[in-house]
Short mmCIF file of C-alpha atoms and ligand atoms in Angstrom, two decimals:
data_model
loop_
_atom_site.label_atom_id
_atom_site.label_comp_id
_atom_site.label_asym_id
_atom_site.label_seq_id
_atom_site.Cartn_x
_atom_site.Cartn_y
_atom_site.Cartn_z
CA MET A 1 30.31 51.18 21.29
CA THR A 2 34.23 51.57 22.37
CA GLU A 3 35.93 53.62 19.70
CA THR A 4 39.42 50.58 18.63
CA PRO A 5 42.60 52.35 18.52
CA LEU A 6 43.01 52.17 14.26
CA THR A 7 45.71 49.83 13.75
CA PRO A 8 47.61 48.77 10.00
CA SER A 9 45.62 45.91 10.34
CA THR A 10 41.56 47.22 10.97
CA LEU A 11 39.42 46.54 9.45
CA ARG A 12 37.28 49.42 7.90
CA LEU A 13 33.67 48.75 7.74
CA GLY A 14 31.45 51.02 5.79
CA TRP A 15 27.49 50.70 6.54
CA GLU A 16 26.89 48.25 3.81
CA GLU A 17 29.52 45.37 3.04
CA TRP A 18 30.05 42.62 0.71
CA VAL A 19 30.53 39.90 1.92
CA SER A 20 31.31 35.94 1.07
CA MET A 21 30.10 33.01 2.94
CA GLU A 22 31.45 29.74 0.93
CA GLU A 23 29.98 26.86 4.06
CA LEU A 24 26.56 27.75 3.25
CA GLY A 25 26.94 28.19 -0.38
CA LEU A 26 27.20 31.58 -0.31
CA PRO A 27 29.97 33.71 -2.51
CA ALA A 28 28.13 37.08 -2.93
CA ILE A 29 26.12 39.40 -0.32
CA LYS A 30 25.43 42.51 0.37
CA ALA A 31 24.94 43.42 4.57
CA LYS A 32 24.11 45.82 5.72
CA VAL A 33 26.53 46.91 8.80
CA ASP A 34 24.35 47.60 11.58
CA THR A 35 25.96 48.38 15.70
CA GLY A 36 22.24 49.45 16.81
CA ALA A 37 21.21 45.52 16.56
CA ARG A 38 23.23 43.43 18.62
CA THR A 39 22.46 39.36 16.08
CA SER A 40 23.81 38.93 12.79
CA ALA A 41 21.07 37.84 10.65
CA LEU A 42 20.55 36.23 7.17
CA HIS A 43 17.89 36.42 4.64
CA ALA A 44 16.17 31.77 5.17
CA VAL A 45 12.90 30.86 3.58
CA ARG A 46 11.34 27.21 4.14
CA ILE A 47 13.43 26.87 7.10
CA GLU A 48 13.54 22.70 8.40
CA PRO A 49 15.24 20.87 11.53
CA PHE A 50 16.83 17.89 11.31
CA GLY A 51 19.75 15.55 12.53
CA THR A 52 20.08 14.36 16.06
CA GLU A 53 19.60 16.69 19.56
CA ALA A 54 22.73 16.52 20.02
CA LYS A 55 23.91 17.24 16.45
CA PRO A 56 21.46 19.36 15.09
CA GLN A 57 21.43 21.44 12.48
CA VAL A 58 18.61 23.30 9.80
CA ARG A 59 18.12 23.75 5.80
CA PHE A 60 16.89 26.35 4.40
CA ILE A 61 16.52 28.48 0.72
CA MET A 62 17.87 32.06 0.70
CA HIS A 63 17.42 33.96 -2.57
CA PRO A 64 20.86 36.53 -2.38
CA ASP A 65 19.66 38.40 -4.92
CA PRO A 66 16.84 40.61 -3.67
CA GLU A 67 16.86 41.81 -7.67
CA ASP A 68 16.84 38.38 -9.24
CA PRO A 69 14.74 36.05 -6.57
CA THR A 70 14.68 33.20 -9.43
CA VAL A 71 18.10 32.45 -7.58
CA GLU A 72 17.45 29.75 -4.81
CA VAL A 73 20.97 28.79 -2.98
CA VAL A 74 20.17 25.55 -0.70
CA CYS A 75 21.96 26.01 2.32
CA SER A 76 22.91 24.15 6.05
CA ALA A 77 24.67 24.48 8.88
CA ARG A 78 24.88 23.21 12.32
CA VAL A 79 22.02 24.94 15.16
CA VAL A 80 23.99 26.28 17.75
CA ASP A 81 20.80 27.94 19.46
CA ARG A 82 17.59 28.76 19.58
CA ARG A 83 17.06 32.61 20.29
CA ASN A 84 14.14 34.85 21.01
CA VAL A 85 15.63 37.91 18.78
CA THR A 86 13.94 41.45 18.72
CA SER A 87 13.44 42.33 14.55
CA SER A 88 13.62 45.72 13.91
CA ASN A 89 9.82 45.96 14.26
CA GLY A 90 10.33 45.28 17.43
CA GLY A 91 8.35 42.55 17.52
CA GLN A 92 9.96 38.82 19.31
CA GLU A 93 11.16 36.01 17.07
CA LEU A 94 12.05 32.64 18.20
CA ARG A 95 14.86 31.83 15.70
CA TYR A 96 17.39 29.78 14.32
CA ILE A 97 20.69 30.83 15.33
CA ILE A 98 23.55 29.82 12.85
CA GLU A 99 27.53 29.89 13.53
CA THR A 100 29.22 29.99 10.14
CA ASN A 101 32.12 31.12 8.73
CA VAL A 102 31.96 35.01 7.17
CA THR A 103 34.44 36.50 4.89
CA LEU A 104 34.46 39.80 4.55
CA GLY A 105 37.81 42.02 2.72
CA THR A 106 41.11 39.64 3.53
CA LYS A 107 39.05 38.59 6.99
CA THR A 108 37.12 35.48 8.02
CA TRP A 109 36.08 34.81 11.49
CA ALA A 110 32.96 32.92 12.67
CA VAL A 111 30.26 34.73 13.37
CA GLU A 112 26.54 34.05 14.78
CA ILE A 113 24.00 34.60 12.44
CA SER A 114 19.85 34.33 13.01
CA LEU A 115 17.75 32.94 10.40
CA THR A 116 15.12 34.35 9.66
CA ASN A 117 12.78 36.10 6.39
CA ARG A 118 13.97 39.66 5.45
CA GLU A 119 11.97 39.55 1.66
CA THR A 120 10.96 42.58 2.19
CA MET A 121 14.64 43.68 3.37
CA GLY A 122 16.06 46.16 1.64
CA TYR A 123 19.81 43.97 2.68
CA ARG A 124 19.58 39.80 2.38
CA MET A 125 22.42 40.77 5.51
CA LEU A 126 22.32 42.67 8.94
CA LEU A 127 25.63 42.42 10.77
CA GLY A 128 25.06 43.07 13.85
CA ARG A 129 27.83 44.50 16.74
CA SER A 130 28.20 40.54 18.90
CA ALA A 131 29.87 39.89 14.95
CA ILE A 132 31.76 43.28 15.05
CA GLN A 133 36.21 42.15 15.92
CA ASP A 134 37.68 43.85 18.39
CA ASP A 135 40.18 44.40 15.15
CA MET A 136 36.87 45.86 13.07
CA SER A 137 35.86 49.46 12.86
CA VAL A 138 33.08 51.23 11.59
CA ARG A 139 32.69 53.90 9.78
CA PRO A 140 28.95 54.34 9.62
CA THR A 141 28.82 57.30 7.04
CA GLU A 142 30.79 55.42 4.69
CA SER A 143 29.93 52.24 1.93
CA PHE A 144 32.20 49.44 0.63
CA LEU A 145 35.21 50.51 1.80
CA GLN A 146 35.99 46.62 1.07
CA PRO A 147 35.84 45.17 -1.97
CA GLN A 148 32.82 44.34 -3.26
CA LEU A 149 31.16 41.02 -4.88
CA ASP A 150 28.52 40.84 -8.20
CA TYR A 151 25.86 38.84 -7.94
CA SER A 152 27.21 37.19 -11.35
CA VAL A 153 28.81 34.49 -9.67
CA TYR A 154 25.49 32.59 -8.59
CA LYS A 155 24.89 31.79 -12.89
CA LYS A 156 28.16 30.93 -13.68
CA ARG A 157 28.45 28.46 -10.56
CA ARG A 158 24.74 27.29 -10.74
CA LYS A 159 25.95 23.32 -10.19
CA SER A 160 27.88 24.80 -6.63
CA ALA A 161 31.24 24.05 -5.87
CA VAL A 162 30.08 23.58 -2.16
CA ARG A 163 29.60 19.74 -1.11
CA GLN A 164 30.73 20.05 2.35
CA ARG A 165 27.48 21.42 3.81
CA PRO A 166 25.51 19.16 5.77
CA LEU A 167 23.18 16.92 3.61
CA ARG A 168 19.48 15.44 4.99
CA ILE A 169 19.26 12.20 3.28
CA GLY A 170 16.41 10.62 2.69
CA ILE A 171 16.91 6.40 1.83
CA LEU A 172 13.25 4.67 -0.02
CA THR A 173 14.13 0.87 1.34
CA GLN A 174 11.48 -2.25 2.63
CA SER A 175 14.50 -2.91 4.71
CA LYS A 176 16.02 -0.97 7.69
CA ASN A 177 18.79 -2.69 8.94
CA ASN A 178 20.51 -4.47 5.75
CA TYR A 179 23.70 -4.27 5.27
CA SER A 180 24.00 -2.21 2.47
CA ASN A 181 21.49 0.73 4.52
CA LYS A 182 23.62 0.40 7.15
CA ARG A 183 27.12 0.99 5.56
CA MET A 184 25.57 4.41 3.34
CA ILE A 185 23.94 5.55 7.04
CA GLU A 186 27.16 4.82 8.41
CA ALA A 187 29.68 6.82 5.74
CA ALA A 188 27.00 9.53 5.26
CA GLU A 189 27.00 9.95 9.13
CA ALA A 190 30.34 9.73 9.46
CA ARG A 191 30.98 13.12 7.11
CA GLY A 192 28.09 14.94 9.15
CA HIS A 193 25.09 14.53 7.10
CA THR A 194 21.84 12.94 8.47
CA VAL A 195 20.28 9.58 7.42
CA GLU A 196 16.27 9.57 7.48
CA THR A 197 15.21 5.61 6.53
CA ILE A 198 11.65 6.10 4.90
CA TYR A 199 10.13 2.71 4.29
CA THR A 200 8.38 3.09 0.51
CA SER A 201 5.71 1.07 0.76
CA ARG A 202 4.84 3.82 3.82
CA CYS A 203 5.10 6.61 1.25
CA TYR A 204 1.65 8.21 -0.29
CA MET A 205 0.98 10.73 -2.29
CA ALA A 206 -1.49 13.71 -4.07
CA ILE A 207 -0.73 13.52 -7.64
CA ASN A 208 -0.74 17.86 -8.18
CA ALA A 209 0.72 20.30 -10.70
CA HIS A 210 1.45 22.71 -7.82
CA LYS A 211 2.83 22.32 -4.80
CA PRO A 212 3.97 18.04 -5.06
CA GLU A 213 4.88 16.24 -1.96
CA VAL A 214 4.86 12.94 -0.33
CA HIS A 215 3.56 11.65 2.66
CA TYR A 216 4.22 10.17 5.46
CA ASN A 217 2.38 8.73 9.34
CA GLY A 218 0.32 11.21 8.39
CA LYS A 219 2.27 14.23 7.05
CA PRO A 220 4.06 15.57 5.05
CA LEU A 221 7.87 15.30 4.68
CA PRO A 222 10.38 17.20 4.64
CA ARG A 223 12.20 18.32 1.17
CA TYR A 224 15.34 16.18 1.55
CA ASP A 225 18.48 16.91 0.06
CA ALA A 226 18.49 13.32 -2.05
CA ILE A 227 16.71 10.22 -1.94
CA ILE A 228 18.92 6.92 -2.17
CA PRO A 229 15.16 4.56 -3.92
CA ARG A 230 16.60 1.23 -3.10
CA ILE A 231 13.84 -0.52 -4.31
CA GLY A 232 13.41 -4.46 -4.41
CA ALA A 233 11.69 -5.85 -7.18
CA SER A 234 8.57 -7.01 -5.57
CA ILE A 235 7.60 -2.78 -5.54
CA THR A 236 9.41 -1.27 -8.85
CA PHE A 237 6.12 -0.03 -9.59
CA TYR A 238 5.05 2.01 -6.67
CA GLY A 239 9.13 2.75 -5.36
CA MET A 240 8.78 4.05 -9.22
CA ALA A 241 6.85 6.73 -8.52
CA VAL A 242 7.56 7.80 -5.68
CA VAL A 243 10.20 8.45 -6.82
CA ARG A 244 8.91 10.26 -9.51
CA GLN A 245 7.12 12.39 -6.88
CA PHE A 246 10.10 12.96 -4.80
CA GLU A 247 11.97 14.04 -8.28
CA ALA A 248 8.95 16.17 -9.25
CA MET A 249 9.43 18.26 -5.86
CA GLY A 250 13.12 18.78 -7.37
CA VAL A 251 14.83 16.54 -5.64
CA TYR A 252 18.26 15.09 -6.25
CA VAL A 253 17.17 11.24 -6.57
CA LEU A 254 20.15 8.79 -7.11
CA ASN A 255 19.31 6.74 -9.43
CA ARG A 256 15.64 8.36 -11.23
CA ALA A 257 12.76 5.89 -11.31
CA ASP A 258 13.27 6.17 -15.62
CA ALA A 259 16.05 4.62 -14.50
CA ILE A 260 15.79 2.43 -12.34
CA GLY A 261 12.62 0.39 -14.04
CA LYS A 262 14.83 0.20 -17.91
CA SER A 263 16.82 -1.51 -15.78
CA ARG A 264 14.78 -3.59 -13.78
CA ASP A 265 12.83 -4.71 -17.86
CA LYS A 266 15.53 -7.02 -18.96
CA LEU A 267 14.41 -7.20 -22.23
CA LEU A 268 14.00 -3.62 -22.33
CA ALA A 269 17.56 -3.18 -20.65
CA HIS A 270 18.77 -5.50 -23.71
CA GLN A 271 17.55 -3.45 -26.51
CA LEU A 272 19.04 -0.19 -25.10
CA LEU A 273 22.59 -2.17 -24.40
CA GLY A 274 22.33 -4.10 -27.77
CA SER A 275 21.09 -0.95 -29.40
CA HIS A 276 24.28 0.62 -28.78
CA GLY A 277 26.68 -2.18 -29.63
CA LEU A 278 27.47 -4.11 -26.39
CA GLY A 279 28.25 -6.93 -25.92
CA MET A 280 25.46 -9.81 -24.56
CA PRO A 281 24.51 -13.12 -24.99
CA VAL A 282 22.31 -13.47 -27.91
CA THR A 283 18.94 -13.59 -26.25
CA ALA A 284 15.77 -13.65 -28.25
CA PHE A 285 11.54 -13.33 -27.25
CA ALA A 286 8.46 -14.28 -28.49
CA LYS A 287 4.62 -14.39 -28.00
CA SER A 288 3.24 -17.26 -29.87
CA SER A 289 4.22 -20.89 -29.17
CA ARG A 290 4.10 -21.37 -32.62
CA ASP A 291 7.57 -19.72 -32.47
CA ASN A 292 9.56 -21.65 -30.23
CA LYS A 293 10.95 -23.56 -32.96
CA GLY A 294 11.64 -20.15 -34.23
CA ILE A 295 13.86 -18.98 -31.19
CA LEU A 296 15.21 -21.49 -30.48
CA ASP A 297 17.32 -21.41 -34.04
CA LEU A 298 17.41 -18.18 -33.17
CA VAL A 299 20.00 -18.14 -30.61
CA GLY A 300 21.98 -21.37 -32.24
CA GLY A 301 20.26 -24.38 -30.46
CA SER A 302 19.91 -26.54 -27.20
CA PRO A 303 22.25 -25.73 -24.45
CA VAL A 304 20.02 -22.69 -23.78
CA ILE A 305 19.04 -20.71 -21.21
CA VAL A 306 14.96 -19.77 -19.89
CA LYS A 307 14.93 -17.01 -18.20
CA LEU A 308 11.93 -15.46 -16.48
CA LEU A 309 11.91 -11.47 -16.65
CA GLU A 310 10.97 -11.33 -13.43
CA SER A 311 13.93 -13.37 -11.55
CA THR A 312 16.17 -12.25 -8.87
CA GLN A 313 18.76 -13.32 -7.64
CA GLY A 314 18.68 -16.48 -10.24
CA ARG A 315 15.03 -18.01 -8.74
CA GLY A 316 14.12 -17.53 -12.83
CA VAL A 317 17.10 -18.79 -14.89
CA VAL A 318 16.79 -22.41 -16.29
CA LEU A 319 19.19 -23.35 -18.19
CA ALA A 320 17.52 -26.00 -20.71
CA GLU A 321 20.21 -28.77 -22.31
CA THR A 322 18.08 -29.91 -24.68
CA ARG A 323 15.81 -28.64 -27.02
CA ASN A 324 12.46 -30.74 -25.97
CA THR A 325 13.93 -29.83 -22.56
CA ALA A 326 13.92 -26.21 -23.55
CA SER A 327 10.68 -26.17 -25.58
CA ALA A 328 8.95 -28.08 -22.30
CA ILE A 329 10.17 -24.93 -20.15
CA ILE A 330 8.68 -22.23 -23.14
CA ASP A 331 5.52 -24.05 -22.61
CA ALA A 332 5.07 -24.69 -18.88
CA PHE A 333 6.06 -20.35 -18.15
CA ARG A 334 3.27 -19.41 -21.51
CA GLY A 335 0.75 -21.61 -19.56
CA LEU A 336 1.76 -19.96 -16.36
CA ASP A 337 1.49 -16.80 -18.07
CA ALA A 338 4.82 -15.83 -17.15
CA HIS A 339 7.12 -13.95 -19.48
CA PHE A 340 10.16 -14.39 -20.81
CA LEU A 341 12.87 -14.77 -23.15
CA VAL A 342 15.28 -17.26 -23.83
CA GLN A 343 18.81 -16.72 -23.58
CA GLU A 344 22.58 -18.72 -25.95
CA PHE A 345 24.24 -20.14 -22.67
CA VAL A 346 28.18 -19.10 -21.95
CA LYS A 347 29.03 -22.25 -21.20
CA GLU A 348 32.99 -21.06 -21.27
CA ALA A 349 31.52 -18.47 -17.99
CA GLY A 350 31.86 -21.34 -16.55
CA GLY A 351 29.06 -20.76 -13.59
CA SER A 352 31.16 -17.67 -13.42
CA ASP A 353 29.99 -13.87 -13.90
CA ILE A 354 31.85 -10.46 -12.48
CA ARG A 355 29.77 -7.82 -11.13
CA CYS A 356 30.80 -4.34 -12.08
CA PHE A 357 30.35 -1.52 -9.04
CA VAL A 358 29.64 1.96 -11.19
CA VAL A 359 29.67 5.19 -9.34
CA ASN A 360 29.07 8.06 -11.29
CA GLY A 361 30.63 6.79 -14.56
CA LYS A 362 33.25 5.08 -12.78
CA VAL A 363 33.85 0.87 -11.55
CA VAL A 364 34.74 1.25 -8.02
CA GLY A 365 34.81 -2.28 -7.34
CA ALA A 366 35.13 -6.07 -9.01
CA MET A 367 34.03 -8.83 -8.24
CA MET A 368 33.99 -13.15 -8.78
CA ARG A 369 31.03 -14.35 -8.27
CA THR A 370 31.13 -18.20 -8.52
CA ALA A 371 28.41 -21.13 -7.83
CA LYS A 372 28.69 -24.21 -5.82
CA ALA A 373 29.16 -26.80 -7.71
CA GLY A 374 26.56 -28.60 -10.14
CA ASP A 375 24.79 -25.68 -10.27
CA PHE A 376 25.37 -22.72 -13.41
CA ARG A 377 23.86 -19.85 -12.33
CA SER A 378 26.49 -17.97 -9.57
CA ASN A 379 24.46 -15.61 -7.16
CA VAL A 380 25.65 -15.61 -3.63
CA HIS A 381 21.84 -16.67 -3.32
CA GLN A 382 21.74 -19.48 -5.03
CA GLY A 383 25.36 -20.56 -2.69
CA GLY A 384 27.73 -19.01 -5.14
CA SER A 385 31.05 -17.45 -3.73
CA VAL A 386 32.54 -14.31 -4.43
CA ALA A 387 36.51 -13.00 -4.54
CA LYS A 388 37.49 -9.91 -5.92
CA VAL A 389 38.38 -9.65 -9.50
CA LYS A 390 40.38 -8.28 -12.37
CA LEU A 391 38.13 -6.52 -14.87
CA THR A 392 40.18 -6.47 -18.63
CA LYS A 393 39.61 -2.33 -20.35
CA GLU A 394 37.44 -3.97 -22.87
CA GLU A 395 34.78 -5.00 -19.29
CA ARG A 396 35.58 -2.05 -17.04
CA ARG A 397 34.07 -0.28 -21.05
CA SER A 398 31.12 -2.10 -21.44
CA ALA A 399 30.26 -1.89 -17.33
CA ILE A 400 30.87 1.98 -17.25
CA ARG A 401 28.35 2.11 -21.06
CA ALA A 402 26.01 0.19 -20.15
CA ALA A 403 25.12 2.11 -16.74
CA LYS A 404 25.75 5.73 -18.97
CA ILE A 405 22.74 3.94 -21.81
CA LEU A 406 20.74 3.24 -17.92
CA LYS A 407 21.35 6.74 -16.49
CA LEU A 408 22.17 4.98 -12.89
CA ASP A 409 23.65 7.10 -11.41
CA VAL A 410 24.95 3.62 -9.56
CA ALA A 411 24.88 0.90 -10.95
CA GLY A 412 25.87 -3.27 -10.55
CA VAL A 413 26.41 -4.39 -13.81
CA ASP A 414 26.80 -8.71 -13.92
CA VAL A 415 29.54 -9.25 -17.00
CA LEU A 416 29.70 -12.71 -18.03
CA ARG A 417 33.23 -13.54 -19.86
CA SER A 418 32.62 -15.13 -22.93
CA ASP A 419 35.49 -15.60 -26.06
CA SER A 420 33.83 -13.81 -27.64
CA GLY A 421 34.69 -10.42 -24.87
CA PRO A 422 32.65 -9.57 -22.29
CA LYS A 423 28.72 -10.44 -22.08
CA ILE A 424 26.35 -8.86 -20.52
CA LEU A 425 23.87 -10.04 -18.57
CA GLU A 426 22.04 -7.84 -16.42
CA VAL A 427 22.55 -4.16 -15.07
CA ASN A 428 21.22 -3.81 -11.38
CA SER A 429 19.30 -0.38 -10.32
CA SER A 430 19.96 -1.21 -6.25
CA PRO A 431 23.20 -3.49 -6.19
CA GLY A 432 23.84 -4.38 -2.29
CA LEU A 433 27.49 -3.42 -0.34
CA GLN A 434 27.93 -7.01 1.45
CA GLY A 435 29.60 -9.10 -0.71
CA ILE A 436 31.31 -6.08 -2.83
CA GLU A 437 33.10 -4.76 -0.36
CA THR A 438 33.68 -8.04 1.82
CA ALA A 439 35.42 -8.72 -1.57
CA THR A 440 37.46 -6.06 -2.61
CA GLY A 441 37.96 -4.62 1.29
CA LYS A 442 36.66 -1.26 -0.41
CA ASP A 443 34.40 1.34 1.10
CA ILE A 444 31.95 1.67 -1.48
CA ALA A 445 28.81 3.44 0.50
CA GLY A 446 31.36 6.04 1.43
CA THR A 447 31.98 5.49 -2.27
CA ILE A 448 27.95 6.93 -2.61
CA ILE A 449 27.53 9.54 -0.29
CA GLU A 450 30.45 10.62 -1.83
CA CYS A 451 28.87 10.67 -5.57
CA ILE A 452 25.64 12.04 -3.50
CA GLU A 453 28.15 15.02 -2.31
CA ASN A 454 29.46 16.39 -5.93
CA LYS A 455 25.44 15.29 -7.45
CA VAL A 456 23.49 17.61 -5.24
CA PRO A 457 22.55 20.98 -7.04
CA THR A 458 22.78 23.47 -4.43
CA ILE A 459 22.08 26.28 -6.37
CA LEU A 460 18.78 26.57 -7.97
CA ARG A 461 17.05 28.03 -10.98
CA VAL A 462 13.21 28.67 -10.07
CA GLY A 463 10.99 28.44 -13.27
CA GLY A 464 13.54 27.17 -15.96
CA LYS A 465 17.26 26.09 -17.02
P1 ADP B 1 18.55 -12.87 -12.00
O1 ADP B 1 18.98 -11.52 -12.67
O2 ADP B 1 17.76 -14.09 -11.14
O3 ADP B 1 20.59 -12.45 -11.35
P2 ADP B 1 20.60 -13.89 -14.17
O4 ADP B 1 19.60 -13.07 -15.41
O5 ADP B 1 21.30 -12.68 -13.65
O6 ADP B 1 19.40 -13.63 -13.55
O7 ADP B 1 20.84 -15.18 -13.65
C1 ADP B 1 21.53 -15.98 -12.21
C2 ADP B 1 22.73 -16.51 -13.67
O8 ADP B 1 22.75 -17.61 -13.88
C3 ADP B 1 24.41 -14.84 -13.50
O9 ADP B 1 24.54 -14.75 -12.75
C4 ADP B 1 24.85 -16.61 -13.90
O10 ADP B 1 26.26 -16.92 -13.03
C5 ADP B 1 23.84 -17.60 -14.28
N1 ADP B 1 23.54 -17.51 -16.30
C6 ADP B 1 22.61 -16.50 -16.65
N2 ADP B 1 22.70 -15.70 -18.18
C7 ADP B 1 23.71 -17.23 -18.60
C8 ADP B 1 23.87 -17.09 -19.73
N3 ADP B 1 22.94 -17.04 -20.57
N4 ADP B 1 25.17 -18.13 -19.38
C9 ADP B 1 25.45 -18.68 -18.91
N5 ADP B 1 25.19 -18.12 -17.44
C10 ADP B 1 24.34 -16.96 -17.29
#
């Protein structure tokens, strides 16, 4: 290498220096500066390509601290090339080449880096001569001419501050092309992420302690940074098992299986919300038909709502105007071995309910749904209409608390406006986006993707908290 004339702005580098690569979520790495090698190299394991041909990306795991292999950083970057690189032992290896900004001392510049397993090497990174700029000068006999960093930063920011890396996101769904999925894919791609749709019912898995995997079309699925479960009511049981498997693989899931299960079981959800003092219509249930009178008395007599526990889109919700009708409906449901609950009819809601869309502990949109004339059910599937609504403080608070109690990152909390304050009807763990985005004009899909960006952990700690 020809010697560059030294100027006051020349960056002097020793043969070993500390670098940081914030885009990769790597705030501190000890690198070997080696002008004998052309291409820079970074330690990477479990390298998995993803994205499209036009925009190829790669996801990999990096152990920055050679002394502590339990610190794992999940990195992803755009692939700029695949090249045969000669390694230090003389062998050729076809490697992914990424480009990322490297900061060393006062300078930050873009460097092409090849990814390879450097587990057995002394340094997790090698800075080759193609990375050395004209305003840098390497002193091969000296080390650490630039400020030294420390691996302890990884322990301090375990949950990571890095949010910009491209994420590989999977949507678990049974219907690829619905409005909600299309919008979330659009919003994620606009932010540089890659989204793959996975049919929930086509996932299969072996359950074992050592290597949990989800298989699909004859192959194990890759490692996703995040899974968005859109589990319809008809597939709750199987869908929860698939979601749990992703959880076992250490993938961040937006709404965990346990939370989905709690919200789906209307009885359990009511019990949980009730035990936290949240307002809801007085609700009763009984096993024996001898207790029909008892449960009707508990909810204050007629009129009452009788609701199938599995009801969705208002299909199993009946208004019984008189005690006799109520008893007849209850007997009919019992005869069919159906699970149901009996509920006070909140008349003053006037056929309207409010859908509060909660993302990451905040109400990000609210709409009022109003039943068509002659119906008391406001479900859009029953012909109801939607309009933007301004929430009261109490309604907002109740919705946020309901999502929190059920531990849902994303929730559609349905609330009735009653004379005695908001009454929670149900909490939906896969709320649709069409109504709420239309009514509010807001980019709710974008807000969901932002929530994922904030929650996906980048720095993992293997085998412990
Ligand atoms: P689903 O899960 O089938 O949508 P819901 O419990 O949400 O069942 O009820 C459907 C609709 O019926 C609600 O959106 C609301 O408009 C109306 N409704 C349900 N329960 C009551 C009630 N206790 N009082 C008044 N209206 C109710």
